[in-house]
Tab-separated table of C-alpha atoms in Angstrom:
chain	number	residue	atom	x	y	z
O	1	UNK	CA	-105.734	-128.878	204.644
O	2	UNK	CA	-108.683	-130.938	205.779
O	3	UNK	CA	-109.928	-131.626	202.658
O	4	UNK	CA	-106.503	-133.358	201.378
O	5	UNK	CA	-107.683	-136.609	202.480
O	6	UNK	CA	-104.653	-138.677	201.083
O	7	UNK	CA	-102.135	-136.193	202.592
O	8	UNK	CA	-103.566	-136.709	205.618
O	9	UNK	CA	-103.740	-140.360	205.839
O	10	UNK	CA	-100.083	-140.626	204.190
O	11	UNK	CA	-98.388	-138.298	206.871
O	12	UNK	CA	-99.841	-140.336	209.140
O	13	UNK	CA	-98.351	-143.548	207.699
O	14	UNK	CA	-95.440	-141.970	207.581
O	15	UNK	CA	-94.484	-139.995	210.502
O	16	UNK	CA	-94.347	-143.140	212.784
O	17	UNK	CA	-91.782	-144.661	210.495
O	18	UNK	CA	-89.835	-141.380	210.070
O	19	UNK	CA	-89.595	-141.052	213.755
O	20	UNK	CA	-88.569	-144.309	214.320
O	21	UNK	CA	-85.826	-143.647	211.489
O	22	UNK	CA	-84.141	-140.673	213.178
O	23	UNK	CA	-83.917	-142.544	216.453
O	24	UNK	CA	-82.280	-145.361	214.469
O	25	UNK	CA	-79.626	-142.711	212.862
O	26	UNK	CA	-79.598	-141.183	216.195
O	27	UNK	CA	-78.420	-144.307	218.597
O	28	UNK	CA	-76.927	-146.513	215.690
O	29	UNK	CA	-74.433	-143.613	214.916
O	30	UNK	CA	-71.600	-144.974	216.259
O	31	UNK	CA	-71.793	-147.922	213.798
O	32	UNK	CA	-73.965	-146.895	210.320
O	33	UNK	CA	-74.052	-144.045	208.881
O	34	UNK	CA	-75.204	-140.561	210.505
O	35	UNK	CA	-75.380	-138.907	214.253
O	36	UNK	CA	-77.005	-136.383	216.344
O	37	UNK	CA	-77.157	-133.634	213.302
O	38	UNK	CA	-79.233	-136.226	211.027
O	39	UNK	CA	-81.284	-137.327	213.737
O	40	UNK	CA	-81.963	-134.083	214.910
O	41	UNK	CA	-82.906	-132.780	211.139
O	42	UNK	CA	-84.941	-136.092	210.432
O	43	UNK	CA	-86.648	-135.933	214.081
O	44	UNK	CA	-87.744	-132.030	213.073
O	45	UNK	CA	-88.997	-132.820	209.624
O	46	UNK	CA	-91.108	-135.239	210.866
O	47	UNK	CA	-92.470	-132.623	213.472
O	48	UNK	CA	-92.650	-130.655	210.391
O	49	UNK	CA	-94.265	-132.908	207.971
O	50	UNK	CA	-97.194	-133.044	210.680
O	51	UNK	CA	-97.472	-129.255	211.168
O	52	UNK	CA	-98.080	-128.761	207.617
O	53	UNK	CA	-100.798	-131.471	207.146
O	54	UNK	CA	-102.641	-131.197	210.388
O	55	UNK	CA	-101.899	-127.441	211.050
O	56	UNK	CA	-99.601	-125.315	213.567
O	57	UNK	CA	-101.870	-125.152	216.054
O	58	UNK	CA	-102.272	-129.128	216.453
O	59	UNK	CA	-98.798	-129.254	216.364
O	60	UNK	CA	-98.275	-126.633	219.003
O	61	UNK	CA	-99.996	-129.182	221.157
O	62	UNK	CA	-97.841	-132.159	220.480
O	63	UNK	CA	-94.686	-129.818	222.034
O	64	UNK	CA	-95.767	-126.953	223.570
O	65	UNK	CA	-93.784	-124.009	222.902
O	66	UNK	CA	-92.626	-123.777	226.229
O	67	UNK	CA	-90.991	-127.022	226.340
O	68	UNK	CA	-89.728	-126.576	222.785
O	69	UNK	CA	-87.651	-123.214	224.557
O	70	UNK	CA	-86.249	-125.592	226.913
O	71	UNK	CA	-85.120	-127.695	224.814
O	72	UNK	CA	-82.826	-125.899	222.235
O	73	UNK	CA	-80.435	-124.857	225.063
O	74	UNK	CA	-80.540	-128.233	226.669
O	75	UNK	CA	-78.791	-130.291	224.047
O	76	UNK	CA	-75.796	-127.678	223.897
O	77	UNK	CA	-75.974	-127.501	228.075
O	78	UNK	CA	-76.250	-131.612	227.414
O	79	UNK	CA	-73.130	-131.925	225.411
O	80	UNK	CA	-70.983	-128.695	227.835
O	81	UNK	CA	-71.867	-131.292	231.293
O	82	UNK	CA	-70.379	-133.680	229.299
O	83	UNK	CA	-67.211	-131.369	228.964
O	84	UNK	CA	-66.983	-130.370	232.165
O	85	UNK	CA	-67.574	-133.876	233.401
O	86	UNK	CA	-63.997	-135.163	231.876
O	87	UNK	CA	-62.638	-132.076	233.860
O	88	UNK	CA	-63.869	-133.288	236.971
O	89	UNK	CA	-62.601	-136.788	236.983
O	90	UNK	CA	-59.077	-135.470	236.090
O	91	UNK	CA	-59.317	-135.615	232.064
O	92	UNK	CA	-59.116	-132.912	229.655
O	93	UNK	CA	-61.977	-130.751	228.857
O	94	UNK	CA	-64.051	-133.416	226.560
O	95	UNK	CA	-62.255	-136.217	227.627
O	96	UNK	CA	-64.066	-139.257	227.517
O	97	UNK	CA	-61.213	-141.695	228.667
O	98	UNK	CA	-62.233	-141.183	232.343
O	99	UNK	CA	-65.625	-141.214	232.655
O	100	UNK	CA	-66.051	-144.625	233.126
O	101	UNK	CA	-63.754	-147.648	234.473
O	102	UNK	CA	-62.214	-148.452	230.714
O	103	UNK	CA	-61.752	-145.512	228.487
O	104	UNK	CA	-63.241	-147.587	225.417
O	105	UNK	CA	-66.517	-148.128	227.719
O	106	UNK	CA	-65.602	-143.992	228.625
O	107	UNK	CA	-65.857	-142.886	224.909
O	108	UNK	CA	-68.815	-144.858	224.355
O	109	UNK	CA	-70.814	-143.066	226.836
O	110	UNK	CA	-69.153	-139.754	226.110
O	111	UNK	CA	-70.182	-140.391	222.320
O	112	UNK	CA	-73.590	-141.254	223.464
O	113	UNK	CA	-73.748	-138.680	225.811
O	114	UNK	CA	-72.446	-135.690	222.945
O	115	UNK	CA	-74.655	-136.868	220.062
O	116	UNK	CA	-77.739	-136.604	222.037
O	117	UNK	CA	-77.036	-132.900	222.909
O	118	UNK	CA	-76.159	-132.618	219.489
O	119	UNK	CA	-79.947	-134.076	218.389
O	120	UNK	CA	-81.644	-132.396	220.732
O	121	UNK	CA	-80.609	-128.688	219.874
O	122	UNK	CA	-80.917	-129.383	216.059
O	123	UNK	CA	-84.425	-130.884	216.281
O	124	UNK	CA	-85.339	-128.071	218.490
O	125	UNK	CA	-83.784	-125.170	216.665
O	126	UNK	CA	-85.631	-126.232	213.583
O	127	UNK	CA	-88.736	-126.674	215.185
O	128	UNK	CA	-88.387	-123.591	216.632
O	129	UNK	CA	-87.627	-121.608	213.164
O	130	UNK	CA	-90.167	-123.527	211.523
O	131	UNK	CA	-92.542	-122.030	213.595
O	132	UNK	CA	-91.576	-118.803	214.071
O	133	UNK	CA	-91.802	-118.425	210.288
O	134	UNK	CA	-95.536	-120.284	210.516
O	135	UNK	CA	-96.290	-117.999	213.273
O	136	UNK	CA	-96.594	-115.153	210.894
O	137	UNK	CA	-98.081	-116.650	207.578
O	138	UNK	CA	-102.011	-116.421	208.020
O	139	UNK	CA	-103.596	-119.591	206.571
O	140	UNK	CA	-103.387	-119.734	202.906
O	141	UNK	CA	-106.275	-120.803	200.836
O	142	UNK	CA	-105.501	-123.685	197.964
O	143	UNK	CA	-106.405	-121.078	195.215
O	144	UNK	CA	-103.717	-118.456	196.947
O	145	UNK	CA	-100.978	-120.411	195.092
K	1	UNK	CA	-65.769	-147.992	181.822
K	2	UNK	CA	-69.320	-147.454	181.538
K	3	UNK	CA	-70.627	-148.860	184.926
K	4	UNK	CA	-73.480	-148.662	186.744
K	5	UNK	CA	-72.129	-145.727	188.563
K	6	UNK	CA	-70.861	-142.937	185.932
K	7	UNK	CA	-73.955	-143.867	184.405
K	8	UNK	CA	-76.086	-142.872	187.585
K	9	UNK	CA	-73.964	-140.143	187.891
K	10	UNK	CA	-74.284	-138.437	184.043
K	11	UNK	CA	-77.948	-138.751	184.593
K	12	UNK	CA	-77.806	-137.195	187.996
K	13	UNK	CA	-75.257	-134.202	187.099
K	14	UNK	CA	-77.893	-133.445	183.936
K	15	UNK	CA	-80.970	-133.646	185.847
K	16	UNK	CA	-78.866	-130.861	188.103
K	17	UNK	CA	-78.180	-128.723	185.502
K	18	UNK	CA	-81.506	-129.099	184.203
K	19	UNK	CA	-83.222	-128.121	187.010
K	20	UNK	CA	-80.302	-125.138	187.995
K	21	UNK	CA	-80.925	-123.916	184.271
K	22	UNK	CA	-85.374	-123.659	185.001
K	23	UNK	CA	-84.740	-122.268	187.986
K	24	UNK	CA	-83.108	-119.444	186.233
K	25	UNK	CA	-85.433	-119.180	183.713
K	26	UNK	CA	-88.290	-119.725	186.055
K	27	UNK	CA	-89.921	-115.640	187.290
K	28	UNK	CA	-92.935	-117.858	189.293
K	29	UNK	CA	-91.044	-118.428	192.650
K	30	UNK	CA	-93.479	-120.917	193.897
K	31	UNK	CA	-92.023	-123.279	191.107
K	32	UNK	CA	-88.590	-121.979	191.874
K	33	UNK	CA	-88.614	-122.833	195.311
K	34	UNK	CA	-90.139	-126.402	194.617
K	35	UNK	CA	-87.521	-127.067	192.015
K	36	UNK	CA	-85.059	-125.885	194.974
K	37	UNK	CA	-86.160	-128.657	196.487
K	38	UNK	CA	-85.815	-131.292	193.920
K	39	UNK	CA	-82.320	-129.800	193.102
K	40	UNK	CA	-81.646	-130.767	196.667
K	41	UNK	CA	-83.264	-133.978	195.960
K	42	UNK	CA	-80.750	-134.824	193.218
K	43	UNK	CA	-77.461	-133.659	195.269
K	44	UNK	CA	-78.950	-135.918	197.702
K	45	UNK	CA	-78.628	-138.459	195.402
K	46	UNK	CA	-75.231	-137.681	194.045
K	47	UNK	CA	-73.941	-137.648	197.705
K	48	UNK	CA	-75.396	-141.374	197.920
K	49	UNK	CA	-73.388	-142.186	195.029
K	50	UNK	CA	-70.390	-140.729	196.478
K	51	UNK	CA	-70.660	-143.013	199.402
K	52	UNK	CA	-71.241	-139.900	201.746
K	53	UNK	CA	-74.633	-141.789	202.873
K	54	UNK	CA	-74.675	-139.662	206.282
K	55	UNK	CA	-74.277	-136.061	203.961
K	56	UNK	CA	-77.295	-137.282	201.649
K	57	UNK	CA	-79.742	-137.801	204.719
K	58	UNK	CA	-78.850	-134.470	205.648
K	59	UNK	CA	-79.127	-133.151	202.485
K	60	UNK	CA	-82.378	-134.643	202.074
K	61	UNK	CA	-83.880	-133.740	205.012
K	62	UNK	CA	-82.779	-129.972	205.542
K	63	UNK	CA	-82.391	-129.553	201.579
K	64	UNK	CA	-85.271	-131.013	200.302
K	65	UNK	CA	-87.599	-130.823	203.428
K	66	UNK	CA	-86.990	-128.078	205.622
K	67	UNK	CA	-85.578	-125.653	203.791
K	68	UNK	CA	-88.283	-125.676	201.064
K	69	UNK	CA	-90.615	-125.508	203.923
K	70	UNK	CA	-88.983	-121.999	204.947
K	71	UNK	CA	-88.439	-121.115	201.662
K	72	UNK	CA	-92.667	-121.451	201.283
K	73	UNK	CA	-93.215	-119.654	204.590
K	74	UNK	CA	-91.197	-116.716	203.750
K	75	UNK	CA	-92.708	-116.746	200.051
K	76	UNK	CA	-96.499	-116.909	201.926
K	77	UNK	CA	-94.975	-113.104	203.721
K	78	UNK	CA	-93.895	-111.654	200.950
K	79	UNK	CA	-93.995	-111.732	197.132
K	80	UNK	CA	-94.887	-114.620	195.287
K	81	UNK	CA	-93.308	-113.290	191.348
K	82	UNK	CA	-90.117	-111.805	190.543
K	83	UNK	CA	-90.512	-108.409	190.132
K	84	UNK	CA	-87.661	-107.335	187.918
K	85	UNK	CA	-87.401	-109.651	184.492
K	86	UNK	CA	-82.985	-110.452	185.122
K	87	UNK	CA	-81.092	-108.618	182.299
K	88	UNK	CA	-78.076	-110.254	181.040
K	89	UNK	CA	-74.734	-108.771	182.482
K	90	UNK	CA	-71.505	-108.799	180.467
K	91	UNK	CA	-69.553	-108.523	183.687
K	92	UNK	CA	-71.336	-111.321	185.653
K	93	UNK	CA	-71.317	-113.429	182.625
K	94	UNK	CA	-67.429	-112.978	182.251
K	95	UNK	CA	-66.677	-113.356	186.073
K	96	UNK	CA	-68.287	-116.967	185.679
K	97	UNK	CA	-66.746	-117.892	182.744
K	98	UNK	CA	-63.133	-116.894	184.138
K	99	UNK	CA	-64.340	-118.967	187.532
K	100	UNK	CA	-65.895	-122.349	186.093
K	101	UNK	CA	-62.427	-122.200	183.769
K	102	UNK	CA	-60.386	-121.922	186.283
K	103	UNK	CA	-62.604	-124.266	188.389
K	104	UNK	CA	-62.482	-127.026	185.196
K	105	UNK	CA	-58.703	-126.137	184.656
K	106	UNK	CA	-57.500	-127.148	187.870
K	107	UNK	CA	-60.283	-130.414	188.291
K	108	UNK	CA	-57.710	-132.899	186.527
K	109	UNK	CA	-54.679	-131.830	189.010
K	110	UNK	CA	-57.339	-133.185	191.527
K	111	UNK	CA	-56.420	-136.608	193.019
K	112	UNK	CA	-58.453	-139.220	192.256
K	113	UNK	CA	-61.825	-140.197	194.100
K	114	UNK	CA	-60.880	-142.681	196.888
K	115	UNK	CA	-57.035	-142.253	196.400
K	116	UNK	CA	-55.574	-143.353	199.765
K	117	UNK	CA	-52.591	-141.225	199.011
K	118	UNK	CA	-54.117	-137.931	198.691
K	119	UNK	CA	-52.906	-135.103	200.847
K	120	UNK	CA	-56.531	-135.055	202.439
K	121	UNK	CA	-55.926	-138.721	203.652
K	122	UNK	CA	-52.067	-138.154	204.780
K	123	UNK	CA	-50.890	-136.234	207.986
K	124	UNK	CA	-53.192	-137.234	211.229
K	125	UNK	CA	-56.062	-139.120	208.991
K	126	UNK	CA	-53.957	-142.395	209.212
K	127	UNK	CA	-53.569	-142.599	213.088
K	128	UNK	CA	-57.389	-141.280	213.433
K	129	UNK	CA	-58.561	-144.312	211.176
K	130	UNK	CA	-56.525	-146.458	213.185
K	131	UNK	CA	-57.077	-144.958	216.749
K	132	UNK	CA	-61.133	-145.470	216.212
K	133	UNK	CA	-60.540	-149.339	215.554
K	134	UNK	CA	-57.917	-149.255	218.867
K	135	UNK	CA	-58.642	-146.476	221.236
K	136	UNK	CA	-62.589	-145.455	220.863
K	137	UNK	CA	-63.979	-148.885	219.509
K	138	UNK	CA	-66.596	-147.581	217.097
K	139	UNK	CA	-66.659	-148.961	213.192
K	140	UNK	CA	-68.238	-145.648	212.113
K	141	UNK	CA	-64.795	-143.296	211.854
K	142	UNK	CA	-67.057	-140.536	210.855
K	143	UNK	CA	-68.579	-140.304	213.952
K	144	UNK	CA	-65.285	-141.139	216.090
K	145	UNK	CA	-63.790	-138.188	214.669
K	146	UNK	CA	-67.160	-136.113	215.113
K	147	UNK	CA	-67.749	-136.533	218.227
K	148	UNK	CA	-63.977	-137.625	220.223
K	149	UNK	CA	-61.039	-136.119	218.005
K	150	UNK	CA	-63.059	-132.802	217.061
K	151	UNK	CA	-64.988	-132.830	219.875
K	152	UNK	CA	-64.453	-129.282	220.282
K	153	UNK	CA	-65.218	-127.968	216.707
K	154	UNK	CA	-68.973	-130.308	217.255
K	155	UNK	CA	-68.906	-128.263	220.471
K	156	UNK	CA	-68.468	-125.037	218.511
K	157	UNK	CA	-70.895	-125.941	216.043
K	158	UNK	CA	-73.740	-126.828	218.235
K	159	UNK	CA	-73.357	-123.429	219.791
K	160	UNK	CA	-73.424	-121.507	216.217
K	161	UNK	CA	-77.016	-123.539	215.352
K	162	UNK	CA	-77.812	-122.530	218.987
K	163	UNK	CA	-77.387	-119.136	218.224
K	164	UNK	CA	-78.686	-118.893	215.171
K	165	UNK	CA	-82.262	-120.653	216.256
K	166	UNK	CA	-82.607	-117.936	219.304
K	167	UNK	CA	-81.988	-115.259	216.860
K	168	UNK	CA	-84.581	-116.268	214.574
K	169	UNK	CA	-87.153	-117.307	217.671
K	170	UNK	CA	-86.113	-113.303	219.078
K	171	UNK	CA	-86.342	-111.597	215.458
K	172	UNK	CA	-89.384	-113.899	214.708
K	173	UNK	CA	-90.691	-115.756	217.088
K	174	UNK	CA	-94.233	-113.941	217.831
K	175	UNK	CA	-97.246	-115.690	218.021
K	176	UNK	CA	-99.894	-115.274	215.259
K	177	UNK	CA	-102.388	-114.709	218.112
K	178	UNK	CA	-101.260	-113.862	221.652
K	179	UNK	CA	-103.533	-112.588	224.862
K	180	UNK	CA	-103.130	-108.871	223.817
K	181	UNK	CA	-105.501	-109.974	220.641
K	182	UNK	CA	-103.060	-109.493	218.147
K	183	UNK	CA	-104.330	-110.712	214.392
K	184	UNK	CA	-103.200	-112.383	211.611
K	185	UNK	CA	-102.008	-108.575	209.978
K	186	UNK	CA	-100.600	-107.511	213.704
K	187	UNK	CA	-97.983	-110.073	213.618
K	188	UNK	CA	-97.018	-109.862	210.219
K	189	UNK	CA	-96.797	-106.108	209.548
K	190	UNK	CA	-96.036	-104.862	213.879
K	191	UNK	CA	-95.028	-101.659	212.466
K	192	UNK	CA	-97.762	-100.249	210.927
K	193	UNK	CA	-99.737	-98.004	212.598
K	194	UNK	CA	-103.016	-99.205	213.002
K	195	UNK	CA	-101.911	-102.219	213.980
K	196	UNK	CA	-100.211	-101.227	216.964
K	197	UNK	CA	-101.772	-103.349	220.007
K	198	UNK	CA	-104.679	-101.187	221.980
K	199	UNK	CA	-103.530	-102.204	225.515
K	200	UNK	CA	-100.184	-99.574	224.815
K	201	UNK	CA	-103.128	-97.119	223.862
K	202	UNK	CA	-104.996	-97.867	227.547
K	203	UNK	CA	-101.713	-98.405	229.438
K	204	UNK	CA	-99.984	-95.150	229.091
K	205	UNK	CA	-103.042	-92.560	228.752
């Protein structure tokens, strides 16, 4: 792709603002529209976007896969400590009442607290399977197509 | 009765069909998969119209983006034409017939868009809508019912996309090159023979 010089400059217009889009959806869930699942999907397809126009192995270098591996469990660990941590404090499993003085002040954490476990594993999961599929396609020429 | 939004919507809904009808026709499944994409595109756009704003971005993004990304990667492994021209099927074509007749049959017994007395909106929805405004303080009801009334089904779901990304890094996951010199052809045909890796070869003889 080095030769697709208005790709490249583009995607890198872009991915700033896409970022900064799927942290929006992520924390401003509770009152617009989205939440952890669209943040996570937006987050990855800006990871994506610059895998394809500045190739997998620059990308492999923005998250390394090692800390990509971490990830993808740690959102869904993330979200279980969250569980766990109603239990503790005398609440159901999941219950958000108690975790702080009020339970509306409670559910906003617990919210909080769930929807970034939620973003984390998505983003990371389709990272992941974006890779493992780019992982195996040798570079394609232009003409290939 | 012709406002803005059934007239967003017609064009939409053909564009669909449109692009669902060259898709069929379509044996070059490079252009299939793009047109995959901008069928996503469209539903995106329904959704918006539908007021399921949330739905579109994820329809846009997985749809549109990702997907058709994956769709490309697994078309760069494999074949890039159809092999075998589709024949037309009496059976199929009578099975669909039956099931979009049934499917159109029973749309007008459907409540109406929005109705706040449909069955869907009855039972626990009302105390849920209210409960968001009183017990969980959060506008977005979507979310409050996400994330604190279903917490455990968003539980359960995270786990499913967990477990389906570690099956596909496990399955797929192998790097193009790794420190055993594996090649482009190693990683994407492991089974044949030649392409086993040599250190096997020096390791067990």
């Amino acid at each position: 792709m080095r030769h697709h010089l208005v790709l490249r400059v583009i995607a890198k217009m872009l991915i700033p603002f896409i970022l900064l889009f799927g942290l929006y959806v992520q924390f401003h869930g509770d009152f617009g529209p989205g939440g952890g699942f669209q943040a996570g999907v937006i987050f990855a397809a800006a990871f994506i976007l610059y895998a394809l126009v500045f190739g997998d192995n620059q990308a492999r270098k923005v998250i390394p896969d090692k800390a990509l591996i971490l990830l993808v469990p740690l959102g869904l660990i993330l979200y279980a400590v969250t569980g766990f941590y109603g239990l503790v404090f005398g609440g159901n499993f999941l219950d958000y009442n108690v975790l702080l003085n009020s339970p509306k002040a409670g559910q906003h954490i617990g919210i909080f607290l769930v929807e970034l476990g939620v973003g984390i594993t998505v983003a990371a999961v389709m990272i992941s399977i974006f890779r493992a599929y780019a992982g195996r396609t040798r570079a394609i020429d232009d003409e290939d197509w | 009765m012709l406002d803005m939004v059934t007239i967003v919507d017609v064009v939409l809904l053909a564009l669909l069909s449109t692009t669902a009808v060259a898709i069929l026709l379509m044996r070059h499944l490079f252009a299939v998969v793009a047109l995959t994409g901008a069928f996503s595109l469209l539903s995106a756009g329904l959704l918006v119209t539908l007021d399921a704003v949330d739905v579109a971005f994820t329809e846009a993004a997985v749809g549109a983006g990702i997907s058709t990304v994956l769709m490309l990667g697994t078309l760069a492994l494999t074949r890039r034409r159809e092999s075998r021209p589709p024949r037309l099927s009496p059976i199929g074509l009578l099975v669909i017939t039956i099931t979009g007749g049934a499917l159109i049959y029973a749309t007008p017994d459907m409540p109406k868009f929005g109705d706040p007395n449909a069955p869907s909106h009855q039972h626990i929805i009302p105390s849920y809508i209210k409960g968001s405004q009183d017990e969980i303080g959060i506008p977005n009801i979507v979310t409050s019912i996400l994330a604190s009334y279903r917490s455990f089904d968003t539980l359960g779901e995270v786990a499913v996309i967990f477990t389906a990304g570690m099956g596909v890094i496990i399955l797929l996951g192998r790097r193009r090159e790794d420190e055993h010199g594996y090649s482009e052809d190693v990683a994407a045909y492991p089974l044949k023979e030649q392409n086993k890796p040599k250190i096997n070869d020096e390791t067990t003889t």
